[in-house]
């Protein structure tokens, strides 16, 4: 660490931090100043093991040389190219490469800058697709309770996390929600898909019947709900959603912002569950979290529906100044190469049972009421403190940071998702640290 990185800012007021307890943070700041592989370095020089791949995004580990060098090279060669009506080779190359790891049939890629923008893009593609086909009566979007689809208006409308919706008025109209799939009574301490709950997919039939299926444009779900506290789907549930959608001409959208790029031990959760959506939303691991970028995959059927009319006209009135940005594209290509050269998706697959055994060994630890694992994701649900929900998990988060472990909490649930390069020893370290912390928590 050089002298520059040691310098702490002397005024924390101006930065209004996202999704953070600003006042608490500013009283006792937690600052990272460097990172390498599985560890962060704090401003006071401590090493912190990354149990969350940053924010579920640094799947290849930190400051990986190939990615860093690709970004440096690209910044010096072509810094920016206009995204509209102009192109540069790397965006095309990245899109082509991505289709080689995507589920069969998802042949087209639209670039964005984040998960939230990818969600908006997917919803707009779905609505515009039906209209392009002359089926503009399909305007409804169906989400699910407890779903997280980013923070923009479309995303919070189809999303189902009350705290993220309640402050923001009427949201999108024409939206409805299926029931969530969380059922700890029947599915407690689950590994992989849960045993019970396939019948919850029939909630889509109920909603489709209520509104008439011919008014529904798309259904959007996370294959594994992440931000709400890790809810794996019941066995057969996603397949059943696919069947219902096919039966009624409804598009199925998977939000794979967390589950994409190896998190499940497969390239995408669609591969893990053997269910292919019509539109797939990704971001985060696409560039290893290093440069903001998202990618929305669409089937040829959807893409081709737009490709009509006079050829000089824009087919889809949507896009961002930074769609396919050269530096992001270079980062994406280098990230993909790193994943493939190092076999990181296969590594995650091989680790899945080791990971599950380790996390489930916390059963019986003080405060723990449920544990769920799938892929390289884990959730440890805690009994909330009386009258003070979220406080116990937040205390665990702060304590873990002090003891050299980064975890993430949502409500009273601890969520874990280490970089895919995590070693078995480091998995042991995560579990041992948590065991000690939970035992000592009020
Ligand atoms: C499933 C899902 N969708 C969308 C998003 C939003 O991504 P971003 O924060 O990059 O906008 C997230 C972020 O965690 C997510 O988990």
Coordinates of C-alpha atoms and ligand atoms in Angstrom, one line a residue:
X1 CA 0.0 0.0 0.0
X2 CA 1.5 3.4 -0.9
X3 CA 1.2 6.6 1.0
X4 CA -1.6 7.9 -1.2
X5 CA -3.9 5.0 -0.5
X6 CA -3.4 5.5 3.3
X7 CA -4.9 8.9 3.2
X8 CA -8.4 9.0 4.6
X9 CA -10.8 11.7 3.5
X10 CA -11.3 14.3 6.1
X11 CA -14.9 15.2 5.3
X12 CA -17.5 12.5 4.7
X13 CA -20.5 14.8 4.5
X14 CA -20.9 15.5 0.8
X15 CA -21.2 11.9 -0.4
X16 CA -24.8 10.7 0.1
X17 CA -24.2 6.9 0.1
X18 CA -26.4 4.5 -1.7
X19 CA -28.4 1.9 0.3
X20 CA -26.4 2.7 3.4
X21 CA -27.0 3.8 7.0
X22 CA -25.2 7.1 6.2
X23 CA -25.2 8.5 9.8
X24 CA -24.0 5.3 11.3
X25 CA -21.3 4.9 8.6
X26 CA -20.0 8.4 9.0
X27 CA -19.6 8.0 12.7
X28 CA -17.4 4.9 12.2
X29 CA -16.4 4.6 8.5
X30 CA -15.5 1.3 7.0
X31 CA -13.1 2.1 4.1
X32 CA -11.4 -0.2 1.6
X33 CA -8.4 1.2 -0.1
X34 CA -7.0 -1.8 -2.0
X35 CA -7.9 -5.4 -3.0
X36 CA -6.3 -8.5 -4.5
X37 CA -7.8 -11.9 -5.2
X38 CA -9.9 -12.9 -2.2
X39 CA -9.0 -10.0 0.1
X40 CA -9.7 -6.3 0.6
X41 CA -7.3 -4.0 2.5
X42 CA -8.8 -1.5 4.8
X43 CA -7.7 2.1 5.4
X44 CA -6.1 1.0 8.6
X45 CA -4.1 -1.7 6.8
X46 CA -6.1 -4.8 7.8
X47 CA -7.0 -7.7 5.4
X48 CA -10.7 -8.5 5.0
X49 CA -11.7 -11.8 3.4
X50 CA -14.4 -11.1 0.7
X51 CA -17.4 -13.3 1.5
X52 CA -19.6 -11.5 -0.9
X53 CA -17.6 -10.9 -4.1
X54 CA -18.0 -7.2 -3.5
X55 CA -21.7 -6.9 -4.1
X56 CA -22.2 -10.3 -5.8
X57 CA -20.1 -9.2 -8.7
X58 CA -16.4 -9.8 -8.4
X59 CA -16.7 -13.5 -9.4
X60 CA -13.2 -13.9 -10.6
X61 CA -11.6 -12.3 -7.6
X62 CA -10.0 -8.8 -7.2
X63 CA -7.6 -7.0 -9.4
X64 CA -7.1 -9.9 -11.8
X65 CA -4.1 -8.9 -14.0
X66 CA -5.8 -9.8 -17.4
X67 CA -8.8 -7.6 -16.6
X68 CA -6.7 -4.7 -15.2
X69 CA -4.3 -4.8 -18.2
X70 CA -7.2 -4.9 -20.7
X71 CA -8.8 -1.8 -19.2
X72 CA -5.5 0.1 -19.1
X73 CA -4.7 -0.8 -22.7
X74 CA -8.2 0.1 -24.0
X75 CA -8.2 3.5 -22.1
X76 CA -5.0 4.4 -23.9
X77 CA -6.2 3.2 -27.4
X78 CA -9.9 4.1 -27.8
X79 CA -11.4 5.8 -24.8
X80 CA -14.9 6.3 -26.1
X81 CA -16.9 5.8 -29.3
X82 CA -20.5 7.1 -29.8
X83 CA -22.9 4.3 -29.0
X84 CA -25.7 5.4 -31.4
X85 CA -25.2 4.9 -35.2
X86 CA -21.5 4.2 -34.7
X87 CA -19.6 1.2 -33.4
X88 CA -16.3 -0.2 -32.4
X89 CA -15.1 -3.8 -32.7
X90 CA -14.9 -4.9 -29.1
X91 CA -18.6 -4.4 -28.4
X92 CA -19.4 -6.7 -31.3
X93 CA -16.8 -9.1 -30.3
X94 CA -18.1 -9.2 -26.7
X95 CA -21.7 -9.7 -27.8
X96 CA -20.7 -12.6 -30.1
X97 CA -18.6 -14.2 -27.4
X98 CA -21.4 -13.9 -24.9
X99 CA -23.8 -15.7 -27.1
X100 CA -21.4 -18.7 -27.1
X101 CA -21.8 -19.1 -23.4
X102 CA -25.5 -18.1 -23.2
X103 CA -28.2 -20.8 -23.3
X104 CA -29.1 -21.9 -26.8
X105 CA -31.4 -19.5 -28.6
X106 CA -30.4 -16.3 -26.8
X107 CA -28.5 -15.0 -29.8
X108 CA -28.7 -11.2 -29.4
X109 CA -27.2 -8.9 -26.8
X110 CA -28.2 -5.3 -25.8
X111 CA -25.6 -3.5 -23.6
X112 CA -26.5 -1.3 -20.6
X113 CA -24.5 0.0 -17.6
X114 CA -26.0 -1.8 -14.7
X115 CA -28.5 -4.4 -13.5
X116 CA -31.2 -1.8 -13.0
X117 CA -30.8 -0.5 -16.6
X118 CA -30.8 -4.1 -17.9
X119 CA -34.2 -4.6 -16.1
X120 CA -35.7 -1.5 -17.7
X121 CA -34.3 -2.6 -21.1
X122 CA -35.8 -6.1 -20.8
X123 CA -39.2 -4.8 -19.8
X124 CA -39.2 -2.3 -22.7
X125 CA -38.1 -5.0 -25.2
X126 CA -40.9 -7.2 -24.0
X127 CA -43.6 -4.5 -24.4
X128 CA -42.2 -3.2 -27.7
X129 CA -41.9 -6.8 -29.0
X130 CA -45.6 -7.5 -28.7
X131 CA -46.4 -4.1 -30.2
X132 CA -44.0 -4.7 -33.1
X133 CA -46.0 -7.9 -33.8
X134 CA -49.2 -6.0 -33.7
X135 CA -50.2 -7.4 -30.3
X136 CA -50.2 -4.1 -28.4
X137 CA -52.9 -5.3 -26.0
X138 CA -50.2 -7.1 -24.1
X139 CA -49.2 -4.4 -21.7
X140 CA -49.1 -6.1 -18.3
X141 CA -45.9 -7.1 -16.5
X142 CA -46.0 -9.7 -13.8
X143 CA -43.3 -9.8 -11.1
X144 CA -43.2 -11.6 -7.8
X145 CA -43.4 -10.7 -4.1
X146 CA -39.9 -10.3 -2.6
X147 CA -38.4 -9.9 -6.1
X148 CA -35.5 -7.5 -6.5
X149 CA -35.0 -6.0 -10.0
X150 CA -32.9 -2.9 -9.2
X151 CA -34.1 0.5 -8.3
X152 CA -35.5 2.2 -11.4
X153 CA -39.2 2.7 -11.8
X154 CA -39.9 -0.4 -13.9
X155 CA -37.7 -2.5 -11.6
X156 CA -39.3 -1.4 -8.4
X157 CA -42.8 -1.8 -10.0
X158 CA -42.3 -5.4 -10.9
X159 CA -40.1 -5.9 -7.8
X160 CA -41.7 -7.0 -4.6
X161 CA -39.6 -5.6 -1.7
X162 CA -41.9 -3.3 0.1
X163 CA -39.1 -1.0 1.5
X164 CA -37.9 -0.3 -2.0
X165 CA -41.4 0.7 -3.3
X166 CA -43.3 2.4 -0.6
X167 CA -41.7 5.9 -0.9
X168 CA -42.2 6.3 -4.6
X169 CA -45.7 6.9 -5.5
X170 CA -47.9 5.0 -7.9
X171 CA -45.1 3.3 -9.9
X172 CA -45.9 1.6 -13.2
X173 CA -49.5 0.7 -13.8
X174 CA -50.6 -2.7 -15.3
X175 CA -48.3 -4.6 -12.9
X176 CA -49.3 -7.6 -10.8
X177 CA -47.3 -10.0 -8.5
X178 CA -47.2 -13.7 -8.0
X179 CA -46.7 -15.0 -4.5
X180 CA -43.1 -15.5 -3.3
X181 CA -41.8 -19.0 -2.7
X182 CA -40.4 -18.7 0.8
X183 CA -41.7 -21.5 3.0
X184 CA -39.3 -22.2 5.9
X185 CA -41.9 -24.4 7.6
X186 CA -41.8 -27.0 4.8
X187 CA -38.4 -26.2 3.3
X188 CA -36.2 -25.4 6.3
X189 CA -32.4 -25.8 5.9
X190 CA -32.5 -26.4 2.2
X191 CA -29.7 -27.4 -0.2
X192 CA -30.3 -26.6 -3.9
X193 CA -33.9 -26.3 -5.1
X194 CA -36.5 -26.7 -2.3
X195 CA -38.6 -29.8 -2.1
X196 CA -42.0 -28.1 -1.7
X197 CA -43.8 -25.3 -3.5
X198 CA -44.0 -26.2 -7.2
X199 CA -47.7 -25.4 -7.0
X200 CA -46.9 -21.8 -6.4
X201 CA -46.2 -21.5 -10.1
X202 CA -50.0 -21.9 -10.6
X203 CA -50.3 -18.4 -9.1
X204 CA -49.4 -17.2 -12.6
X205 CA -52.4 -19.0 -14.0
X206 CA -54.6 -17.3 -11.3
X207 CA -53.2 -13.9 -12.3
X208 CA -53.5 -14.6 -16.0
X209 CA -57.1 -15.7 -15.6
X210 CA -57.9 -12.6 -13.6
X211 CA -56.5 -10.2 -16.2
X212 CA -57.0 -12.4 -19.3
X213 CA -53.7 -13.9 -20.5
X214 CA -53.9 -12.0 -23.8
X215 CA -53.2 -8.8 -21.8
X216 CA -49.9 -10.0 -20.3
X217 CA -46.6 -9.1 -22.0
X218 CA -44.1 -10.8 -19.7
X219 CA -43.3 -12.4 -16.4
X220 CA -40.0 -11.5 -14.7
X221 CA -38.4 -13.5 -11.9
X222 CA -35.0 -14.0 -10.4
X223 CA -34.3 -17.8 -10.9
X224 CA -32.9 -17.6 -7.3
X225 CA -34.2 -14.6 -5.5
X226 CA -31.0 -13.0 -4.1
X227 CA -31.3 -9.6 -2.5
X228 CA -34.4 -10.5 -0.5
X229 CA -32.3 -13.1 1.3
X230 CA -31.6 -16.0 -1.0
X231 CA -34.7 -18.0 -1.9
X232 CA -34.0 -20.9 -4.2
X233 CA -36.9 -22.0 -6.4
X234 CA -39.0 -25.1 -5.6
X235 CA -38.2 -28.1 -7.7
X236 CA -40.0 -27.9 -11.0
X237 CA -41.3 -24.3 -10.4
X238 CA -39.3 -22.6 -13.1
X239 CA -40.2 -25.3 -15.7
X240 CA -43.9 -24.8 -14.8
X241 CA -43.6 -21.0 -15.3
X242 CA -42.0 -21.7 -18.7
X243 CA -45.0 -24.0 -19.7
X244 CA -47.6 -21.5 -18.6
X245 CA -45.9 -18.7 -20.5
X246 CA -45.6 -20.8 -23.6
X247 CA -49.3 -21.8 -23.3
X248 CA -50.4 -18.1 -23.2
X249 CA -47.9 -16.3 -25.4
X250 CA -46.3 -14.6 -22.4
X251 CA -42.6 -13.8 -22.5
X252 CA -40.5 -15.2 -19.6
X253 CA -37.7 -13.0 -18.4
X254 CA -35.0 -14.2 -16.0
X255 CA -33.2 -11.6 -14.0
X256 CA -29.7 -13.2 -13.7
X257 CA -27.9 -10.2 -12.4
X258 CA -26.7 -12.3 -9.4
X259 CA -27.0 -15.8 -10.8
X260 CA -25.2 -15.1 -14.1
X261 CA -21.5 -15.8 -14.8
X262 CA -20.8 -18.8 -12.8
X263 CA -22.4 -18.1 -9.5
X264 CA -24.4 -21.3 -9.8
X265 CA -21.5 -23.4 -11.1
X266 CA -22.9 -23.0 -14.6
X267 CA -22.6 -20.1 -16.9
X268 CA -26.2 -19.0 -16.0
X269 CA -29.0 -20.2 -13.7
X270 CA -30.9 -21.0 -16.9
X271 CA -28.4 -23.8 -17.4
X272 CA -28.5 -25.0 -13.8
X273 CA -32.3 -25.3 -13.9
X274 CA -32.6 -26.4 -17.5
X275 CA -35.1 -23.7 -18.3
X276 CA -34.4 -21.1 -21.0
X277 CA -36.1 -17.7 -20.8
X278 CA -37.0 -15.5 -23.8
X279 CA -35.0 -12.6 -22.3
X280 CA -32.1 -12.8 -19.8
X281 CA -30.9 -9.9 -17.8
X282 CA -27.3 -9.8 -16.7
X283 CA -24.7 -7.3 -15.2
X284 CA -22.3 -7.6 -12.3
X285 CA -20.1 -10.6 -13.1
X286 CA -20.2 -9.6 -16.8
X287 CA -17.1 -7.3 -16.2
X288 CA -16.2 -8.8 -12.8
X289 CA -17.8 -5.7 -11.3
X290 CA -14.8 -3.7 -12.4
X291 CA -16.4 -1.4 -14.9
X292 CA -20.2 -0.8 -14.9
X293 CA -21.9 -2.8 -17.6
X294 CA -25.0 -4.9 -18.2
X295 CA -26.1 -7.1 -21.0
X296 CA -29.7 -8.2 -21.9
X297 CA -29.9 -11.3 -24.0
X298 CA -32.9 -11.8 -26.3
X299 CA -34.0 -14.7 -28.6
X300 CA -33.9 -14.3 -32.3
X301 CA -37.7 -14.5 -32.4
X302 CA -37.8 -11.3 -30.3
X303 CA -34.9 -9.5 -32.0
X304 CA -36.2 -10.3 -35.5
X305 CA -39.6 -8.9 -34.7
X306 CA -38.1 -5.5 -34.6
X307 CA -36.2 -5.8 -37.8
X308 CA -38.8 -4.6 -40.2
X309 CA -39.8 -1.3 -41.9
X310 CA -37.5 1.0 -43.8
X311 CA -33.9 0.2 -43.2
X312 CA -32.7 3.7 -42.4
X313 CA -35.1 3.9 -39.4
X314 CA -34.1 3.1 -35.8
X315 CA -35.8 -0.1 -34.9
X316 CA -35.8 0.2 -31.1
X317 CA -35.9 3.7 -29.5
X318 CA -33.8 2.8 -26.5
X319 CA -30.1 2.9 -25.5
X320 CA -27.5 4.6 -23.3
X321 CA -24.6 6.9 -24.0
X322 CA -22.4 4.1 -22.6
X323 CA -24.1 1.1 -24.2
X324 CA -21.1 -1.1 -25.2
X325 CA -18.6 1.4 -24.0
X326 CA -15.1 0.4 -25.3
X327 CA -13.4 0.1 -21.8
X328 CA -16.4 -1.8 -20.5
X329 CA -16.3 -4.1 -23.5
X330 CA -12.6 -4.7 -23.0
X331 CA -13.2 -5.5 -19.4
X332 CA -16.0 -7.9 -20.4
X333 CA -13.8 -9.7 -22.9
X334 CA -10.9 -10.1 -20.4
X335 CA -13.3 -11.2 -17.7
X336 CA -14.8 -13.9 -19.9
X337 CA -11.3 -15.1 -20.8
X338 CA -10.4 -15.2 -17.2
X339 CA -13.5 -17.3 -16.3
X340 CA -12.9 -19.7 -19.1
X341 CA -9.1 -20.1 -18.9
X342 CA -9.3 -20.6 -15.1
X343 CA -12.3 -22.9 -15.3
X344 CA -14.0 -20.8 -12.6
X345 CA -17.6 -21.9 -13.4
X346 CA -16.5 -25.6 -13.1
X347 CA -14.7 -24.7 -9.9
X348 CA -17.9 -23.3 -8.5
X349 CA -19.7 -26.4 -9.4
X350 CA -17.1 -28.6 -7.7
X351 CA -17.3 -26.5 -4.6
X352 CA -21.0 -26.4 -4.3
X353 CA -21.3 -29.5 -2.0
X354 CA -18.3 -28.4 0.1
X355 CA -19.8 -24.9 0.4
X356 CA -23.2 -26.4 1.4
X357 CA -21.7 -28.7 4.0
X358 CA -19.7 -25.8 5.5
X359 CA -22.6 -23.3 5.7
X360 CA -25.1 -25.9 6.9
X361 CA -22.6 -26.7 9.8
X362 CA -23.9 -23.5 11.3
X363 CA -27.2 -25.1 12.1
X364 CA -27.7 -25.0 15.8
X365 CA -25.5 -21.9 16.2
X366 CA -27.1 -19.3 18.4
X367 CA -29.8 -17.1 16.7
X368 CA -29.9 -19.2 13.5
X369 CA -33.4 -20.1 12.4
X370 CA -32.8 -21.3 8.8
X371 CA -30.0 -21.9 6.3
X372 CA -30.3 -22.0 2.5
X373 CA -27.6 -22.9 0.0
X374 CA -27.5 -23.2 -3.8
X375 CA -24.5 -22.8 -6.2
X376 CA -21.9 -20.7 -4.4
X377 CA -24.6 -18.7 -2.5
X378 CA -25.6 -19.1 1.1
X379 CA -28.1 -17.5 3.4
X380 CA -28.2 -17.7 7.2
X381 CA -31.4 -16.4 8.6
X382 CA -31.4 -15.1 12.2
X383 CA -34.1 -14.6 14.8
X384 CA -34.7 -10.9 14.8
X385 CA -34.2 -8.9 18.1
X386 CA -37.5 -8.2 19.8
X387 CA -38.9 -4.9 18.5
X388 CA -35.7 -4.1 16.5
X389 CA -35.7 -6.0 13.2
X390 CA -32.5 -6.0 11.2
X391 CA -30.4 -4.9 14.1
X392 CA -28.9 -8.3 15.0
X393 CA -27.8 -9.0 11.4
X394 CA -26.4 -5.5 11.1
X395 CA -24.4 -6.1 14.3
X396 CA -23.1 -9.3 12.8
X397 CA -22.0 -7.4 9.7
X398 CA -20.1 -4.8 11.6
X399 CA -18.5 -7.4 13.9
X400 CA -17.5 -9.5 10.9
X401 CA -15.8 -6.5 9.3
X402 CA -13.9 -5.8 12.5
X403 CA -12.8 -9.5 12.5
X404 CA -11.7 -9.5 8.9
X405 CA -14.7 -10.9 7.0
X406 CA -17.0 -9.1 4.6
X407 CA -20.6 -10.4 4.7
X408 CA -23.8 -8.9 3.5
X409 CA -27.1 -8.6 5.3
X410 CA -30.6 -8.1 4.2
X411 CA -33.2 -7.8 6.9
X412 CA -32.1 -10.4 9.5
X413 CA -30.5 -12.6 6.9
X414 CA -26.8 -13.0 6.3
X415 CA -26.1 -13.5 2.6
X416 CA -22.8 -15.0 1.3
X417 CA -21.4 -15.3 -2.2
X418 CA -17.6 -15.4 -2.3
X419 CA -15.6 -15.0 -5.5
X420 CA -15.5 -18.3 -7.4
X421 CA -11.7 -18.6 -6.7
X422 CA -12.4 -19.1 -2.9
X423 CA -10.4 -22.0 -1.4
X424 CA -11.8 -24.7 0.9
X425 CA -9.7 -23.2 3.7
X426 CA -11.2 -19.8 3.1
X427 CA -14.7 -21.3 3.2
X428 CA -13.7 -22.8 6.6
X429 CA -12.5 -19.4 7.7
X430 CA -15.8 -17.8 6.7
X431 CA -17.8 -20.4 8.7
X432 CA -15.5 -20.3 11.8
X433 CA -15.6 -16.5 11.9
X434 CA -19.4 -16.5 11.7
X435 CA -19.8 -19.2 14.3
X436 CA -17.8 -17.1 16.8
X437 CA -19.6 -13.9 16.0
X438 CA -23.1 -15.4 16.2
X439 CA -22.3 -17.1 19.5
X440 CA -21.2 -13.8 21.0
X441 CA -24.1 -11.7 19.6
X442 CA -26.8 -10.2 21.8
Ligands
LIG1 C1 -31.5 -9.6 -9.4 C2 -31.0 -8.2 -9.5 N1 -31.5 -7.4 -10.5 C3 -31.1 -6.1 -10.6 C4 -30.1 -5.6 -9.8 C5 -29.7 -4.2 -9.9 O1 -28.4 -4.1 -10.3 P1 -27.6 -2.7 -10.2 O2 -27.4 -2.5 -8.8 O3 -26.4 -3.0 -11.0 O4 -28.5 -1.7 -10.8 C6 -29.6 -6.4 -8.8 C7 -28.6 -5.9 -7.8 O5 -28.2 -6.5 -6.8 C8 -30.1 -7.7 -8.6 O6 -29.6 -8.5 -7.6

